PDB file of C-alpha atoms in Angstrom:
ATOM      1  CA  MET A   1      47.990   2.674 -95.422  1.00  0.00           C
ATOM      2  CA  ALA A   2      45.871   5.795 -95.861  1.00  0.00           C
ATOM      3  CA  CYS A   3      48.248   7.364 -98.385  1.00  0.00           C
ATOM      4  CA  LEU A   4      47.505   6.720-102.044  1.00  0.00           C
ATOM      5  CA  LEU A   5      50.603   5.037-103.537  1.00  0.00           C
ATOM      6  CA  GLN A   6      51.439   4.917-107.219  1.00  0.00           C
ATOM      7  CA  ILE A   7      54.564   3.095-108.450  1.00  0.00           C
ATOM      8  CA  ASN A   8      55.970   3.642-111.932  1.00  0.00           C
ATOM      9  CA  TYR A   9      58.757   1.688-113.589  1.00  0.00           C
ATOM     10  CA  GLU A  10      60.804   3.236-116.396  1.00  0.00           C
ATOM     11  CA  ASN A  11      62.964   1.085-118.672  1.00  0.00           C
ATOM     12  CA  LEU A  12      62.729  -1.961-116.405  1.00  0.00           C
ATOM     13  CA  PRO A  13      60.072  -4.595-115.768  1.00  0.00           C
ATOM     14  CA  GLU A  14      57.691  -4.358-112.811  1.00  0.00           C
ATOM     15  CA  SER A  15      58.872  -6.252-109.762  1.00  0.00           C
ATOM     16  CA  GLU A  16      56.549  -7.556-107.056  1.00  0.00           C
ATOM     17  CA  ALA A  17      59.443  -7.673-104.570  1.00  0.00           C
ATOM     18  CA  LEU A  18      60.402  -4.079-105.329  1.00  0.00           C
ATOM     19  CA  SER A  19      56.781  -2.900-105.076  1.00  0.00           C
ATOM     20  CA  THR A  20      56.447  -4.610-101.680  1.00  0.00           C
ATOM     21  CA  HIS A  21      59.688  -2.979-100.519  1.00  0.00           C
ATOM     22  CA  ILE A  22      58.401   0.454-101.587  1.00  0.00           C
ATOM     23  CA  GLN A  23      55.118  -0.134 -99.722  1.00  0.00           C
ATOM     24  CA  GLN A  24      57.059  -1.051 -96.572  1.00  0.00           C
ATOM     25  CA  LYS A  25      59.213   2.080 -96.851  1.00  0.00           C
ATOM     26  CA  LEU A  26      56.094   4.222 -97.253  1.00  0.00           C
ATOM     27  CA  GLU A  27      54.406   2.560 -94.248  1.00  0.00           C
ATOM     28  CA  LYS A  28      57.443   3.444 -92.098  1.00  0.00           C
ATOM     29  CA  LEU A  29      57.284   7.011 -93.361  1.00  0.00           C
ATOM     30  CA  GLU A  30      53.563   7.192 -92.547  1.00  0.00           C
ATOM     31  CA  GLN A  31      54.303   6.164 -88.953  1.00  0.00           C
ATOM     32  CA  PHE A  32      56.431   9.302 -88.684  1.00  0.00           C
ATOM     33  CA  PHE A  33      54.148  11.539 -90.762  1.00  0.00           C
ATOM     34  CA  PRO A  34      50.603  10.088 -90.837  1.00  0.00           C
ATOM     35  CA  ARG A  35      49.112  13.016 -92.764  1.00  0.00           C
ATOM     36  CA  LEU A  36      50.534  11.984 -96.147  1.00  0.00           C
ATOM     37  CA  ILE A  37      47.903  12.172 -98.871  1.00  0.00           C
ATOM     38  CA  GLY A  38      49.657  10.756-101.902  1.00  0.00           C
ATOM     39  CA  CYS A  39      52.968   9.258-102.941  1.00  0.00           C
ATOM     40  CA  ASN A  40      54.215   8.685-106.467  1.00  0.00           C
ATOM     41  CA  VAL A  41      57.420   6.623-106.715  1.00  0.00           C
ATOM     42  CA  THR A  42      59.267   6.270-110.011  1.00  0.00           C
ATOM     43  CA  VAL A  43      62.027   3.677-110.298  1.00  0.00           C
ATOM     44  CA  GLY A  44      63.975   3.282-113.477  1.00  0.00           C
ATOM     45  CA  LEU A  45      67.065   2.997-115.555  1.00  0.00           C
ATOM     46  CA  PRO A  46      68.134   5.863-117.781  1.00  0.00           C
ATOM     47  CA  HIS A  47      68.839   5.169-121.448  1.00  0.00           C
ATOM     48  CA  ARG A  48      72.569   4.478-121.511  1.00  0.00           C
ATOM     49  CA  HIS A  49      75.079   2.499-123.439  1.00  0.00           C
ATOM     50  CA  SER A  50      75.562  -0.998-122.060  1.00  0.00           C
ATOM     51  CA  ASN A  51      79.278  -0.466-121.314  1.00  0.00           C
ATOM     52  CA  GLN A  52      78.607   2.320-118.800  1.00  0.00           C
ATOM     53  CA  GLY A  53      76.911   0.111-116.219  1.00  0.00           C
ATOM     54  CA  GLU A  54      73.442   0.395-114.761  1.00  0.00           C
ATOM     55  CA  HIS A  55      72.514   2.997-112.175  1.00  0.00           C
ATOM     56  CA  TYR A  56      68.917   2.931-110.976  1.00  0.00           C
ATOM     57  CA  PHE A  57      67.221   6.228-110.265  1.00  0.00           C
ATOM     58  CA  VAL A  58      64.393   6.826-107.825  1.00  0.00           C
ATOM     59  CA  GLN A  59      62.113   9.842-107.649  1.00  0.00           C
ATOM     60  CA  ILE A  60      59.546  10.259-104.900  1.00  0.00           C
ATOM     61  CA  ASP A  61      56.776  12.865-105.090  1.00  0.00           C
ATOM     62  CA  MET A  62      54.748  13.131-101.886  1.00  0.00           C
ATOM     63  CA  THR A  63      51.801  15.346-101.076  1.00  0.00           C
ATOM     64  CA  ALA A  64      50.764  16.337 -97.574  1.00  0.00           C
ATOM     65  CA  PRO A  65      48.622  19.201 -96.268  1.00  0.00           C
ATOM     66  CA  GLY A  66      50.578  22.382 -96.859  1.00  0.00           C
ATOM     67  CA  THR A  67      53.515  20.846 -98.681  1.00  0.00           C
ATOM     68  CA  GLU A  68      54.753  18.786-101.575  1.00  0.00           C
ATOM     69  CA  VAL A  69      58.034  16.910-101.190  1.00  0.00           C
ATOM     70  CA  VAL A  70      60.110  15.815-104.164  1.00  0.00           C
ATOM     71  CA  SER A  71      63.101  13.565-103.585  1.00  0.00           C
ATOM     72  CA  ASN A  72      64.991  12.928-106.786  1.00  0.00           C
ATOM     73  CA  ARG A  73      68.491  12.399-108.098  1.00  0.00           C
ATOM     74  CA  GLN A  74      68.889   9.353-105.886  1.00  0.00           C
ATOM     75  CA  ASN A  75      70.737   6.834-107.974  1.00  0.00           C
ATOM     76  CA  HIS A  76      72.870   3.809-107.314  1.00  0.00           C
ATOM     77  CA  GLU A  77      73.865   0.573-108.985  1.00  0.00           C
ATOM     78  CA  ASP A  78      71.761  -1.264-106.376  1.00  0.00           C
ATOM     79  CA  VAL A  79      68.077  -0.375-106.690  1.00  0.00           C
ATOM     80  CA  TYR A  80      67.445  -1.044-102.985  1.00  0.00           C
ATOM     81  CA  VAL A  81      70.203   1.390-101.966  1.00  0.00           C
ATOM     82  CA  ALA A  82      68.740   4.013-104.328  1.00  0.00           C
ATOM     83  CA  LEU A  83      65.310   3.469-102.722  1.00  0.00           C
ATOM     84  CA  ARG A  84      66.727   3.737 -99.203  1.00  0.00           C
ATOM     85  CA  ASP A  85      68.543   6.984-100.046  1.00  0.00           C
ATOM     86  CA  ALA A  86      65.457   8.487-101.720  1.00  0.00           C
ATOM     87  CA  PHE A  87      63.167   7.640 -98.794  1.00  0.00           C
ATOM     88  CA  ASP A  88      65.767   8.925 -96.300  1.00  0.00           C
ATOM     89  CA  ALA A  89      65.949  12.221 -98.192  1.00  0.00           C
ATOM     90  CA  ALA A  90      62.144  12.431 -98.276  1.00  0.00           C
ATOM     91  CA  ARG A  91      61.981  11.822 -94.528  1.00  0.00           C
ATOM     92  CA  ARG A  92      64.518  14.611 -93.878  1.00  0.00           C
ATOM     93  CA  MET A  93      62.431  16.983 -96.005  1.00  0.00           C
ATOM     94  CA  LEU A  94      59.284  16.051 -94.076  1.00  0.00           C
ATOM     95  CA  GLU A  95      61.145  16.542 -90.783  1.00  0.00           C
ATOM     96  CA  ASP A  96      62.183  20.014 -91.958  1.00  0.00           C
ATOM     97  CA  HIS A  97      58.565  20.764 -92.905  1.00  0.00           C
ATOM     98  CA  VAL A  98      57.355  19.675 -89.449  1.00  0.00           C
ATOM     99  CA  ARG A  99      60.012  21.808 -87.709  1.00  0.00           C
ATOM    100  CA  ILE A 100      59.048  24.863 -89.754  1.00  0.00           C
ATOM    101  CA  ARG A 101      55.331  24.335 -89.046  1.00  0.00           C
ATOM    102  CA  ARG A 102      56.094  24.103 -85.313  1.00  0.00           C
ATOM    103  CA  GLY A 103      58.245  27.223 -85.440  1.00  0.00           C
ATOM    104  CA  GLU A 104      61.361  25.287 -84.457  1.00  0.00           C
ATOM    105  CA  THR A 105      63.594  26.630 -87.190  1.00  0.00           C
ATOM    106  CA  LYS A 106      67.127  27.525 -86.256  1.00  0.00           C
ATOM    107  CA  GLN A 107      67.582  31.204 -85.576  1.00  0.00           C
ATOM    108  CA  HIS A 108      70.729  32.712 -87.070  1.00  0.00           C
ATOM    109  CA  MET A 109      72.730  34.941 -84.781  1.00  0.00           C
ATOM    110  CA  GLU A 110      73.169  38.568 -85.710  1.00  0.00           C
ATOM    111  CA  PRO A 111      76.830  39.555 -85.925  1.00  0.00           C
ATOM    112  CA  THR A 112      78.340  41.659 -83.153  1.00  0.00           C
ATOM    113  CA  HIS A 113      80.342  44.751 -84.064  1.00  0.00           C
ATOM    114  CA  GLY A 114      83.656  45.806 -82.603  1.00  0.00           C
ATOM    115  CA  THR A 115      87.169  47.003 -83.341  1.00  0.00           C
ATOM    116  CA  VAL A 116      90.486  45.190 -83.476  1.00  0.00           C
ATOM    117  CA  ALA A 117      92.083  46.011 -80.118  1.00  0.00           C
ATOM    118  CA  ARG A 118      95.395  44.081 -80.258  1.00  0.00           C
ATOM    119  CA  LEU A 119      97.199  42.016 -82.884  1.00  0.00           C
ATOM    120  CA  LEU A 120      99.812  39.467 -81.892  1.00  0.00           C
ATOM    121  CA  ASP A 121     101.554  36.642 -83.790  1.00  0.00           C
ATOM    122  CA  GLY A 122      98.679  34.954 -85.715  1.00  0.00           C
ATOM    123  CA  PHE A 123      95.950  35.946 -83.256  1.00  0.00           C
ATOM    124  CA  GLY A 124      94.402  39.014 -81.722  1.00  0.00           C
ATOM    125  CA  PHE A 125      91.634  40.506 -79.652  1.00  0.00           C
ATOM    126  CA  ILE A 126      88.533  42.421 -80.650  1.00  0.00           C
ATOM    127  CA  GLU A 127      86.838  44.871 -78.334  1.00  0.00           C
ATOM    128  CA  GLY A 128      83.115  44.371 -78.814  1.00  0.00           C
ATOM    129  CA  GLU A 129      80.488  47.092 -78.551  1.00  0.00           C
ATOM    130  CA  ASP A 130      79.541  45.469 -75.243  1.00  0.00           C
ATOM    131  CA  GLY A 131      83.031  46.178 -73.822  1.00  0.00           C
ATOM    132  CA  ASN A 132      84.118  42.525 -73.769  1.00  0.00           C
ATOM    133  CA  ASP A 133      87.351  41.314 -75.350  1.00  0.00           C
ATOM    134  CA  TYR A 134      87.015  38.501 -77.873  1.00  0.00           C
ATOM    135  CA  TYR A 135      89.944  36.305 -78.884  1.00  0.00           C
ATOM    136  CA  PHE A 136      90.337  35.396 -82.573  1.00  0.00           C
ATOM    137  CA  SER A 137      92.943  33.728 -84.744  1.00  0.00           C
ATOM    138  CA  ALA A 138      93.758  33.909 -88.449  1.00  0.00           C
ATOM    139  CA  GLU A 139      91.552  30.831 -88.966  1.00  0.00           C
ATOM    140  CA  ASN A 140      88.503  32.834 -87.810  1.00  0.00           C
ATOM    141  CA  LEU A 141      88.827  35.457 -90.577  1.00  0.00           C
ATOM    142  CA  VAL A 142      86.286  35.293 -93.392  1.00  0.00           C
ATOM    143  CA  ASP A 143      87.168  37.956 -95.953  1.00  0.00           C
ATOM    144  CA  GLN A 144      90.546  39.326 -94.955  1.00  0.00           C
ATOM    145  CA  ALA A 145      94.127  38.082 -94.616  1.00  0.00           C
ATOM    146  CA  PHE A 146      95.465  38.383 -91.071  1.00  0.00           C
ATOM    147  CA  ASP A 147      98.422  40.523 -92.155  1.00  0.00           C
ATOM    148  CA  LYS A 148      96.016  43.086 -93.676  1.00  0.00           C
ATOM    149  CA  LEU A 149      94.335  43.788 -90.324  1.00  0.00           C
ATOM    150  CA  SER A 150      95.281  46.804 -88.245  1.00  0.00           C
ATOM    151  CA  GLU A 151      94.453  47.897 -84.732  1.00  0.00           C
ATOM    152  CA  GLY A 152      91.360  50.080 -84.623  1.00  0.00           C
ATOM    153  CA  MET A 153      89.840  48.434 -87.731  1.00  0.00           C
ATOM    154  CA  ALA A 154      86.059  47.932 -87.547  1.00  0.00           C
ATOM    155  CA  VAL A 155      84.932  44.300 -87.722  1.00  0.00           C
ATOM    156  CA  LYS A 156      81.856  42.183 -87.193  1.00  0.00           C
ATOM    157  CA  PHE A 157      81.851  38.655 -85.780  1.00  0.00           C
ATOM    158  CA  LEU A 158      79.832  35.947 -84.090  1.00  0.00           C
ATOM    159  CA  PRO A 159      80.607  35.679 -80.363  1.00  0.00           C
ATOM    160  CA  GLU A 160      81.013  32.232 -78.871  1.00  0.00           C
ATOM    161  CA  ALA A 161      81.757  31.142 -75.321  1.00  0.00           C
ATOM    162  CA  ALA A 162      84.860  28.939 -75.121  1.00  0.00           C
ATOM    163  CA  GLN A 163      86.702  27.304 -72.218  1.00  0.00           C
ATOM    164  CA  GLU A 164      89.241  30.127 -72.105  1.00  0.00           C
ATOM    165  CA  GLY A 165      86.682  32.931 -72.418  1.00  0.00           C
ATOM    166  CA  TRP A 166      84.902  34.647 -75.286  1.00  0.00           C
ATOM    167  CA  GLN A 167      85.966  33.886 -78.831  1.00  0.00           C
ATOM    168  CA  ALA A 168      85.125  35.671 -82.097  1.00  0.00           C
ATOM    169  CA  LYS A 169      84.089  33.391 -84.956  1.00  0.00           C
ATOM    170  CA  ARG A 170      83.579  34.364 -88.608  1.00  0.00           C
ATOM    171  CA  VAL A 171      85.378  37.692 -88.233  1.00  0.00           C
ATOM    172  CA  SER A 172      84.673  39.974 -91.182  1.00  0.00           C
ATOM    173  CA  THR A 173      85.702  43.472 -92.218  1.00  0.00           C
ATOM    174  CA  GLY A 174      82.813  43.644 -94.699  1.00  0.00           C
ATOM    175  CA  LYS A 175      79.895  46.043 -94.640  1.00  0.00           C
ATOM    176  CA  GLN A 176      79.619  47.802 -91.323  1.00  0.00           C
ATOM    177  CA  ARG A 177      76.476  49.454 -90.088  1.00  0.00           C
ATOM    178  CA  ASN A 178      76.444  53.210 -89.755  1.00  0.00           C
ATOM    179  CA  HIS A 179      76.532  54.578 -86.232  1.00  0.00           C
ATOM    180  CA  PRO A 180      74.423  57.682 -85.605  1.00  0.00           C
ATOM    181  CA  ALA A 181      76.516  60.699 -84.672  1.00  0.00           C
TER     182      ALA A 181
END
């Protein structure tokens, strides 16, 4: 284990079994992300009245080149479940960091603009700027009630290929871009 590990216990006695379990979790994490520099794990019990039950909390602070990951707010009445959840959250954060570093972040689609071409009973069609017709239903509307729509109204939407043809998702009548005259 190349990563420097520090384990802190708050309001509960040190446990050799728990420390070993934490070391094993960190070793698994290092197999996925071998560039970890340091890891500080805090396991504890908050100060509470005895009739409220015990919920262990786990906070993990990890340092790696270019990032620091903090996984906290993982609590459970079983300390091993709290540890599992905290390390799982830390792994997801490291995976996100790796994806961002590789440039593999999800690209969000830009909305397409069009006008409401036809309205029928609970569904309609939008004519996109590209000349295609896009089906939509009342469930696809974001900021407008279906009965407030009118033919010729400007909308923006996310196009999606469906089995029946093109469909408009997240249809909005919000801010429209200005078209040059």
